[in-house]
Short mmCIF file of C-alpha atoms and ligand atoms in Angstrom, two decimals:
data_model
loop_
_atom_site.label_atom_id
_atom_site.label_comp_id
_atom_site.label_asym_id
_atom_site.label_seq_id
_atom_site.Cartn_x
_atom_site.Cartn_y
_atom_site.Cartn_z
CA MET A 1 44.48 -11.30 16.48
CA LYS A 2 42.32 -9.43 13.84
CA VAL A 3 38.72 -11.15 14.16
CA LEU A 4 35.69 -11.22 11.85
CA VAL A 5 32.66 -11.36 14.06
CA THR A 6 29.58 -12.16 11.98
CA GLY A 7 26.46 -11.62 13.62
CA GLY A 8 28.64 -9.10 16.03
CA THR A 9 25.49 -6.49 16.96
CA GLY A 10 23.67 -9.43 17.79
CA PHE A 11 22.93 -10.63 21.41
CA ILE A 12 26.18 -12.87 22.22
CA GLY A 13 28.32 -11.43 19.42
CA SER A 14 27.86 -8.05 21.19
CA HIS A 15 28.99 -9.24 24.24
CA THR A 16 31.98 -10.94 22.92
CA VAL A 17 32.98 -7.80 21.12
CA VAL A 18 33.31 -6.20 24.32
CA GLU A 19 35.53 -9.08 25.81
CA LEU A 20 37.64 -9.33 22.69
CA LEU A 21 38.61 -5.65 22.71
CA GLN A 22 39.33 -6.04 26.78
CA ALA A 23 41.68 -9.01 25.58
CA GLY A 24 43.51 -6.67 23.34
CA HIS A 25 42.01 -8.52 19.93
CA GLU A 26 40.84 -6.45 17.20
CA PRO A 27 37.28 -7.29 16.20
CA VAL A 28 35.50 -6.22 12.96
CA ILE A 29 31.79 -6.68 12.61
CA LEU A 30 29.77 -8.04 9.98
CA ASP A 31 26.03 -7.99 10.53
CA ASN A 32 23.03 -7.25 8.05
CA LEU A 33 21.33 -6.21 11.00
CA TYR A 34 18.04 -8.42 10.48
CA ASN A 35 17.86 -9.12 14.29
CA SER A 36 19.78 -6.40 15.75
CA SER A 37 20.37 -2.51 15.74
CA ILE A 38 22.88 -0.12 14.30
CA GLY A 39 22.59 1.51 17.82
CA VAL A 40 24.56 -1.31 19.24
CA LEU A 41 27.87 0.16 18.06
CA ASP A 42 27.37 3.33 19.83
CA ARG A 43 26.64 1.38 23.10
CA LEU A 44 29.89 -0.89 22.24
CA GLU A 45 31.66 2.71 22.09
CA THR A 46 30.42 3.76 25.55
CA ILE A 47 31.53 0.62 26.93
CA THR A 48 35.18 0.00 25.51
CA GLY A 49 35.85 3.65 24.16
CA VAL A 50 36.40 1.88 20.60
CA ARG A 51 34.39 2.63 17.63
CA VAL A 52 34.49 -0.94 15.82
CA PRO A 53 34.53 -1.18 12.36
CA PHE A 54 31.36 -2.54 10.77
CA TYR A 55 30.13 -3.89 7.54
CA GLN A 56 26.25 -3.97 6.91
CA VAL A 57 26.53 -7.19 4.87
CA ASP A 58 24.59 -10.43 4.39
CA LEU A 59 26.26 -13.90 4.18
CA LEU A 60 24.31 -14.43 1.16
CA ASP A 61 26.02 -11.93 -0.72
CA LYS A 62 29.10 -13.44 -1.91
CA GLU A 63 30.70 -10.02 -3.21
CA GLY A 64 30.01 -8.05 -0.35
CA LEU A 65 31.42 -10.85 1.74
CA LYS A 66 34.80 -10.80 -0.75
CA LYS A 67 35.13 -7.28 -0.14
CA VAL A 68 35.18 -7.52 3.56
CA PHE A 69 37.79 -10.24 3.19
CA ASP A 70 39.65 -8.32 0.60
CA GLU A 71 39.94 -5.03 2.78
CA ASN A 72 41.22 -7.01 6.14
CA ASP A 73 43.88 -9.21 6.83
CA PHE A 74 41.84 -11.32 9.29
CA ASP A 75 43.77 -13.98 11.67
CA ALA A 76 40.56 -15.76 12.89
CA VAL A 77 36.63 -15.77 12.38
CA ILE A 78 34.11 -16.09 15.20
CA HIS A 79 30.50 -16.97 13.52
CA PHE A 80 27.52 -16.00 15.19
CA ALA A 81 25.38 -14.89 12.13
CA GLY A 82 22.41 -16.96 11.89
CA TYR A 83 18.59 -17.47 12.32
CA LYS A 84 17.65 -18.87 16.11
CA ALA A 85 14.08 -19.01 16.23
CA VAL A 86 13.05 -22.70 16.61
CA GLY A 87 9.19 -22.47 15.92
CA GLU A 88 9.93 -20.31 13.03
CA SER A 89 12.38 -22.88 11.42
CA VAL A 90 9.83 -25.59 11.59
CA ALA A 91 7.21 -22.99 9.41
CA LYS A 92 10.00 -21.91 7.32
CA PRO A 93 12.56 -24.69 6.71
CA LEU A 94 14.08 -23.48 3.38
CA VAL A 95 14.71 -19.72 4.88
CA TYR A 96 16.52 -21.35 7.60
CA TYR A 97 18.52 -23.49 5.54
CA GLU A 98 19.67 -21.24 3.10
CA ASN A 99 20.51 -18.41 5.65
CA ASN A 100 22.42 -20.87 8.08
CA ILE A 101 23.92 -23.42 5.76
CA THR A 102 24.26 -21.48 2.49
CA GLY A 103 25.40 -18.52 4.20
CA SER A 104 27.79 -20.05 6.09
CA LEU A 105 29.33 -22.11 3.35
CA ASN A 106 29.94 -18.43 1.85
CA LEU A 107 31.90 -17.66 4.84
CA TYR A 108 33.75 -20.94 4.87
CA ARG A 109 34.79 -20.32 1.03
CA ALA A 110 35.53 -16.80 1.77
CA MET A 111 37.73 -17.74 4.54
CA LYS A 112 39.46 -20.37 2.53
CA GLU A 113 39.94 -18.00 -0.45
CA HIS A 114 41.64 -15.55 1.86
CA GLY A 115 44.01 -17.97 3.78
CA VAL A 116 42.05 -17.58 7.02
CA SER A 117 42.31 -20.80 9.24
CA ARG A 118 40.76 -20.28 12.50
CA ILE A 119 36.73 -20.21 13.32
CA VAL A 120 35.16 -20.44 16.52
CA PHE A 121 31.31 -21.57 15.58
CA SER A 122 28.15 -21.05 17.53
CA SER A 123 26.56 -24.37 18.00
CA SER A 124 23.95 -25.50 20.60
CA ALA A 125 23.08 -28.01 23.05
CA THR A 126 20.28 -28.81 21.06
CA VAL A 127 22.72 -31.02 18.85
CA TYR A 128 22.39 -33.69 21.60
CA GLY A 129 18.60 -34.08 20.79
CA GLY A 130 16.56 -35.55 23.91
CA ASP A 131 18.81 -38.66 23.27
CA PHE A 132 20.76 -38.59 26.21
CA GLU A 133 21.08 -38.29 29.98
CA SER A 134 22.35 -35.05 31.67
CA PRO A 135 25.10 -33.86 32.28
CA LEU A 136 25.60 -33.96 28.46
CA LYS A 137 29.18 -34.82 27.68
CA GLU A 138 30.80 -33.93 24.06
CA GLU A 139 31.79 -37.93 23.98
CA PHE A 140 28.02 -39.07 23.57
CA GLY A 141 28.18 -37.65 20.05
CA THR A 142 25.09 -35.89 18.65
CA GLY A 143 21.51 -37.20 18.88
CA THR A 144 18.04 -36.76 16.87
CA THR A 145 17.48 -32.99 15.94
CA THR A 146 13.90 -31.79 16.21
CA ASN A 147 13.48 -28.90 14.21
CA PRO A 148 15.33 -27.44 10.84
CA TYR A 149 17.41 -24.81 13.56
CA GLY A 150 18.95 -27.48 15.46
CA THR A 151 19.55 -29.36 12.13
CA THR A 152 21.66 -26.29 10.76
CA LYS A 153 23.55 -26.25 13.97
CA LEU A 154 24.55 -30.21 13.44
CA PHE A 155 24.94 -29.74 9.63
CA ASN A 156 27.34 -26.78 10.17
CA GLU A 157 29.40 -28.94 12.72
CA ARG A 158 29.52 -31.57 10.35
CA ILE A 159 30.89 -29.54 7.49
CA LEU A 160 33.35 -27.71 9.88
CA THR A 161 34.85 -31.41 11.04
CA ASP A 162 34.96 -32.34 7.21
CA LEU A 163 36.55 -29.24 6.37
CA ALA A 164 39.07 -29.71 9.25
CA ALA A 165 40.06 -33.18 8.21
CA ALA A 166 40.82 -32.08 4.57
CA ASP A 167 42.89 -28.81 5.56
CA GLN A 168 45.85 -29.46 7.83
CA GLU A 169 45.76 -25.76 8.82
CA LEU A 170 42.22 -25.16 9.82
CA SER A 171 41.21 -25.06 13.49
CA ALA A 172 37.34 -25.13 13.93
CA VAL A 173 36.14 -24.63 17.58
CA LEU A 174 32.67 -25.44 17.75
CA LEU A 175 31.02 -24.24 21.06
CA ARG A 176 27.73 -25.77 22.19
CA TYR A 177 26.21 -23.25 24.20
CA PHE A 178 23.49 -24.21 26.78
CA ASN A 179 20.89 -21.45 27.53
CA PRO A 180 22.39 -17.58 27.28
CA ILE A 181 20.81 -15.35 29.47
CA GLY A 182 21.59 -11.79 31.21
CA ALA A 183 22.95 -8.68 29.86
CA HIS A 184 26.05 -6.75 30.02
CA PRO A 185 26.64 -5.29 33.68
CA SER A 186 26.62 -1.88 32.30
CA GLY A 187 22.71 -2.08 31.11
CA LEU A 188 23.53 -0.93 27.70
CA ILE A 189 23.69 -4.33 25.70
CA GLY A 190 21.43 -7.27 26.15
CA GLU A 191 18.93 -9.38 24.48
CA MET A 192 16.47 -8.04 22.10
CA PRO A 193 13.77 -10.26 20.88
CA ASN A 194 11.40 -9.28 18.14
CA GLY A 195 7.84 -9.30 19.35
CA ILE A 196 6.81 -11.65 21.87
CA PRO A 197 9.73 -13.87 23.18
CA ASN A 198 9.93 -17.77 22.82
CA ASN A 199 12.67 -18.04 25.55
CA LEU A 200 12.30 -18.16 29.20
CA LEU A 201 14.39 -15.34 30.54
CA PRO A 202 13.41 -12.66 27.88
CA TYR A 203 9.65 -13.58 28.52
CA ILE A 204 10.08 -13.54 32.48
CA ALA A 205 11.82 -9.97 31.85
CA LYS A 206 8.67 -8.53 29.98
CA VAL A 207 6.40 -9.76 32.62
CA ALA A 208 8.82 -8.56 35.23
CA THR A 209 8.60 -5.12 33.52
CA GLY A 210 4.82 -4.86 33.15
CA GLN A 211 4.91 -5.56 29.26
CA LEU A 212 3.29 -8.87 29.49
CA PRO A 213 0.80 -9.96 31.95
CA TYR A 214 1.93 -13.23 33.24
CA LEU A 215 4.36 -16.38 32.42
CA SER A 216 3.38 -19.52 31.05
CA VAL A 217 5.22 -22.34 32.84
CA PHE A 218 5.32 -24.84 30.26
CA GLY A 219 4.52 -28.05 32.55
CA ASP A 220 4.90 -29.11 35.98
CA ASP A 221 4.83 -32.58 35.80
CA TYR A 222 8.14 -33.42 34.63
CA ASP A 223 10.37 -35.90 36.68
CA THR A 224 12.38 -32.98 38.07
CA PRO A 225 12.39 -31.70 41.62
CA ASP A 226 9.50 -29.29 41.28
CA GLY A 227 8.03 -30.69 38.11
CA THR A 228 9.35 -28.09 36.04
CA GLY A 229 11.96 -28.24 33.37
CA VAL A 230 15.40 -27.90 34.14
CA ARG A 231 18.02 -25.88 32.16
CA ASP A 232 21.69 -25.09 32.30
CA TYR A 233 21.63 -21.13 32.59
CA ILE A 234 24.85 -19.26 31.57
CA HIS A 235 25.51 -15.33 31.84
CA VAL A 236 26.33 -14.01 28.15
CA VAL A 237 29.52 -12.28 29.60
CA ASP A 238 30.66 -15.81 30.87
CA LEU A 239 29.67 -17.04 27.16
CA ALA A 240 31.55 -14.17 25.68
CA ARG A 241 34.70 -15.07 27.74
CA ALA A 242 34.29 -18.41 26.31
CA HIS A 243 35.01 -17.31 23.01
CA VAL A 244 37.98 -15.23 23.94
CA ALA A 245 39.68 -18.65 25.52
CA ALA A 246 38.31 -20.67 22.16
CA LEU A 247 40.28 -18.06 20.16
CA SER A 248 43.77 -18.75 21.99
CA TYR A 249 42.93 -22.35 21.78
CA ALA A 250 42.55 -22.18 17.99
CA GLU A 251 45.91 -20.12 17.88
CA GLY A 252 47.74 -23.35 19.33
CA HIS A 253 45.42 -26.20 17.77
CA THR A 254 44.39 -27.52 14.34
CA GLY A 255 41.54 -29.83 13.67
CA ALA A 256 37.61 -29.64 14.75
CA GLU A 257 37.11 -29.67 18.57
CA VAL A 258 33.51 -29.56 19.83
CA ILE A 259 33.24 -28.01 23.33
CA ASN A 260 30.13 -27.63 25.63
CA ILE A 261 29.66 -23.89 27.38
CA GLY A 262 27.74 -24.19 30.25
CA THR A 263 28.03 -24.18 34.10
CA GLY A 264 27.22 -27.45 34.79
CA ASN A 265 24.18 -26.77 37.23
CA GLY A 266 20.57 -27.30 36.38
CA TYR A 267 17.78 -24.88 37.38
CA SER A 268 14.09 -25.31 36.84
CA VAL A 269 11.72 -22.71 35.42
CA LEU A 270 10.34 -22.14 39.00
CA GLU A 271 13.81 -21.61 40.43
CA ILE A 272 14.44 -18.91 37.91
CA LEU A 273 11.09 -17.16 38.28
CA HIS A 274 12.10 -16.78 41.81
CA ALA A 275 15.61 -15.59 41.47
CA TYR A 276 14.15 -13.15 38.93
CA GLU A 277 11.46 -11.95 41.90
CA LYS A 278 14.47 -11.31 44.21
CA ALA A 279 16.27 -9.15 41.42
CA CYS A 280 13.16 -7.14 40.36
CA GLY A 281 11.89 -6.93 44.16
CA HIS A 282 8.52 -8.09 43.32
CA GLU A 283 6.24 -11.25 42.68
CA ILE A 284 6.18 -12.17 38.94
CA PRO A 285 2.68 -13.89 37.88
CA TYR A 286 2.38 -17.22 36.14
CA LYS A 287 0.18 -19.77 35.16
CA ILE A 288 0.86 -23.42 35.06
CA CYS A 289 0.18 -24.88 31.34
CA PRO A 290 0.53 -27.63 29.61
CA ARG A 291 4.18 -29.12 28.13
CA ARG A 292 5.50 -27.31 25.17
CA PRO A 293 5.81 -29.83 22.29
CA GLY A 294 9.54 -30.62 21.87
CA ASP A 295 10.73 -29.87 25.39
CA ILE A 296 12.93 -32.19 27.58
CA ALA A 297 12.64 -32.58 31.08
CA VAL A 298 16.26 -31.98 31.81
CA CYS A 299 19.30 -30.16 29.84
CA TYR A 300 22.94 -29.10 31.44
CA ALA A 301 26.22 -29.59 30.68
CA ASP A 302 29.32 -31.25 31.79
CA PRO A 303 31.71 -28.26 31.50
CA SER A 304 34.92 -30.24 32.32
CA LYS A 305 36.13 -30.25 28.82
CA ALA A 306 35.95 -26.42 28.64
CA LYS A 307 37.79 -26.27 31.70
CA GLU A 308 40.46 -28.89 30.67
CA LEU A 309 41.04 -27.52 27.11
CA LEU A 310 40.25 -23.80 27.29
CA GLY A 311 40.88 -23.12 30.95
CA PHE A 312 37.31 -21.89 30.94
CA SER A 313 34.78 -21.91 33.96
CA THR A 314 31.97 -19.48 34.54
CA VAL A 315 32.04 -16.86 37.07
CA TYR A 316 28.41 -15.33 37.60
CA GLY A 317 25.58 -17.07 39.03
CA VAL A 318 22.03 -17.15 38.73
CA GLU A 319 21.49 -14.02 40.67
CA GLU A 320 23.78 -11.89 38.40
CA MET A 321 21.83 -13.29 35.21
CA CYS A 322 18.61 -11.92 36.50
CA ARG A 323 19.90 -8.85 38.04
CA ASP A 324 21.55 -8.08 34.77
CA SER A 325 18.65 -9.08 32.54
CA TYR A 326 16.08 -7.05 34.70
CA ARG A 327 18.49 -3.71 34.61
CA PHE A 328 18.62 -4.23 30.68
CA THR A 329 14.99 -4.80 30.12
CA LYS A 330 13.84 -1.92 32.45
CA GLU A 331 16.49 0.48 31.16
CA ASN A 332 15.73 -0.36 27.29
CA PRO A 333 12.08 -0.96 27.29
CA GLU A 334 12.24 -0.40 23.59
CA GLY A 335 15.32 -2.43 22.78
CA ILE A 336 18.24 -0.63 21.42
CA LEU A 337 17.34 1.66 18.53
P1 NAD B 401 20.94 -12.83 17.50
O1 NAD B 401 19.95 -12.90 16.75
O2 NAD B 401 20.88 -11.63 18.67
O3 NAD B 401 22.13 -12.27 16.57
C1 NAD B 401 22.82 -12.95 15.53
C2 NAD B 401 23.19 -11.92 14.52
O4 NAD B 401 23.14 -12.61 13.31
C3 NAD B 401 21.89 -10.87 14.39
O5 NAD B 401 22.58 -9.64 14.82
C4 NAD B 401 21.53 -10.85 12.63
O6 NAD B 401 21.17 -9.78 12.25
C5 NAD B 401 22.62 -11.28 12.01
N1 NAD B 401 22.64 -12.46 10.81
C6 NAD B 401 21.18 -13.28 10.82
N2 NAD B 401 21.39 -13.74 9.62
C7 NAD B 401 22.49 -12.94 8.94
C8 NAD B 401 23.15 -13.14 7.51
N3 NAD B 401 22.54 -13.87 6.54
N4 NAD B 401 24.16 -12.20 7.33
C9 NAD B 401 24.68 -11.33 8.29
N5 NAD B 401 24.07 -11.27 9.47
C10 NAD B 401 23.15 -12.15 9.85
O7 NAD B 401 21.49 -14.18 17.93
P2 NAD B 401 22.29 -14.74 19.40
O8 NAD B 401 21.10 -15.00 20.69
O9 NAD B 401 23.15 -13.68 19.69
O10 NAD B 401 23.00 -15.90 18.99
C11 NAD B 401 24.16 -16.05 18.24
C12 NAD B 401 24.37 -17.35 17.81
O11 NAD B 401 24.31 -18.26 18.38
C13 NAD B 401 23.18 -17.99 16.49
O12 NAD B 401 24.00 -18.68 15.61
C14 NAD B 401 22.34 -18.93 17.54
O13 NAD B 401 22.18 -19.72 16.84
C15 NAD B 401 23.60 -19.45 18.39
N6 NAD B 401 22.99 -19.94 19.94
C16 NAD B 401 22.17 -18.98 20.47
C17 NAD B 401 21.83 -19.49 21.60
C18 NAD B 401 20.59 -18.45 22.30
O14 NAD B 401 19.90 -19.01 23.38
N7 NAD B 401 20.52 -17.45 22.27
C19 NAD B 401 21.93 -20.63 22.09
C20 NAD B 401 22.47 -21.52 21.17
C21 NAD B 401 23.25 -21.25 20.11
C1 UD1 B 402 15.27 -23.35 23.36
C2 UD1 B 402 15.27 -24.29 22.02
C3 UD1 B 402 16.76 -24.68 21.44
C4 UD1 B 402 17.60 -23.41 21.45
C5 UD1 B 402 17.52 -22.74 22.83
C6 UD1 B 402 18.27 -21.05 22.79
C7 UD1 B 402 13.06 -25.34 22.02
C8 UD1 B 402 12.31 -26.40 22.01
N1 UD1 B 402 14.27 -25.20 21.94
O1 UD1 B 402 15.77 -24.00 24.40
O2 UD1 B 402 16.71 -25.39 20.42
O3 UD1 B 402 19.02 -23.64 21.31
O4 UD1 B 402 16.30 -22.16 23.07
O5 UD1 B 402 17.71 -20.60 22.08
O6 UD1 B 402 12.69 -24.27 21.77
N2 UD1 B 402 9.30 -22.14 29.25
C9 UD1 B 402 8.18 -21.83 29.90
N3 UD1 B 402 7.58 -20.72 29.52
C10 UD1 B 402 7.93 -19.94 28.52
C11 UD1 B 402 9.69 -20.34 27.75
C12 UD1 B 402 10.05 -21.32 28.27
O7 UD1 B 402 7.87 -22.65 31.13
O8 UD1 B 402 7.34 -18.99 28.27
C13 UD1 B 402 10.31 -23.23 30.02
C14 UD1 B 402 10.42 -24.24 28.89
O9 UD1 B 402 9.71 -25.25 28.61
C15 UD1 B 402 11.89 -24.92 29.24
C16 UD1 B 402 12.77 -23.55 30.10
O10 UD1 B 402 11.62 -22.73 30.18
O11 UD1 B 402 11.71 -26.03 30.37
C17 UD1 B 402 13.65 -23.07 29.19
O12 UD1 B 402 12.92 -22.71 27.59
P1 UD1 B 402 13.83 -21.93 26.54
O13 UD1 B 402 14.36 -20.61 27.12
O14 UD1 B 402 12.81 -21.83 25.45
O15 UD1 B 402 14.84 -22.70 26.24
P2 UD1 B 402 15.20 -24.34 25.73
O16 UD1 B 402 13.92 -24.88 25.46
O17 UD1 B 402 16.01 -24.77 26.70
#
């Protein structure tokens, strides 16, 4: 299939482009490079031998978007493009709603006007809120989101569900990601947070490579085996593979379908820290600190629907996630330029 990948030079998008090419698809990337670098295209070419067509276009630019659709006959869209920093979304809700909602509406309209009827959307486990007990199942519905970022994911799920109800041709696969980490085993592409990272793995990676002094562990008094928060970490290459499976599913089905993408296993902050120590071969300093506001104790997926509908299950474990994260961070201390 010829696939428009919005946000395709970003963390998850770039890994998905590799898997799409390896599965025989024809990806075209659209990205405004707000949170990624043009250098990713060279890295993708080194990994796959293919120069992927690229448009530097903002989803808020309707004319630019129209041109991309006019010049290509897409069979499907995978929609990664969006802002994703939780704290920033609380401080700048208008910016987040405009980019993640208005930008997405522009995309959905362009798809409709050009007769493109398959979409895979990047949603998040954040739409469950703190309302349900893990393992989280799709049939639980959605909970109360705690920040504008999460609300933009919830709204996009609703919008695509409404669009699919009104258009019998449309197939929308709404993937709820758990915690994607790791990097491509080549060490050429990975996660590149701007400034000081908010999420656990990029933070540990910077401590392990000496760029930050220690990890702050946010709370050790949760109701979990070692008191620290438990999450479902998934290797980004597994997550990328899930998108290829979702495209095949979209080809054979119509309607909107919500699907968790996780491993089904929960790991605590300290378990991840110790796994990372094994990967990098030395101790990683940490301090126990107060809980982070808005955090929940435990969050992991019931991955059975992904297995049933997509035939998808993960192949990588925490060891590979830490190994690949460390390799990428060590080999690219400045990120990808
Ligand atoms: P990322 O920031 O690395 O990639 C997103 C890409 O979208 C970036 O390259 C950015 O430049 C681009 N972009 C942003 N706004 C744009 C716009 N208006 N027009 C064109 N391009 C734009 O993020 P990621 O980690 O790869 O996440 C991809 C998607 O998955 C996002 O929608 C994110 O919210 C979602 N998600 C991520 C996680 C995670 O932990 N990384 C978890 C759940 C869901
Ligand atoms: C966070 C977001 C979530 C988003 C997801 C992926 C919050 C409240 N939630 O999820 O909406 O979908 O990222 O982008 O921000 N931790 C530390 N020290 C750190 C960083 C994290 O101890 O420096 C702990 C956290 O308390 C948590 C675990 O590590 O228990 C994972 O944190 P993080 O990587 O930020 O992911 P989530 O909180 O699950």
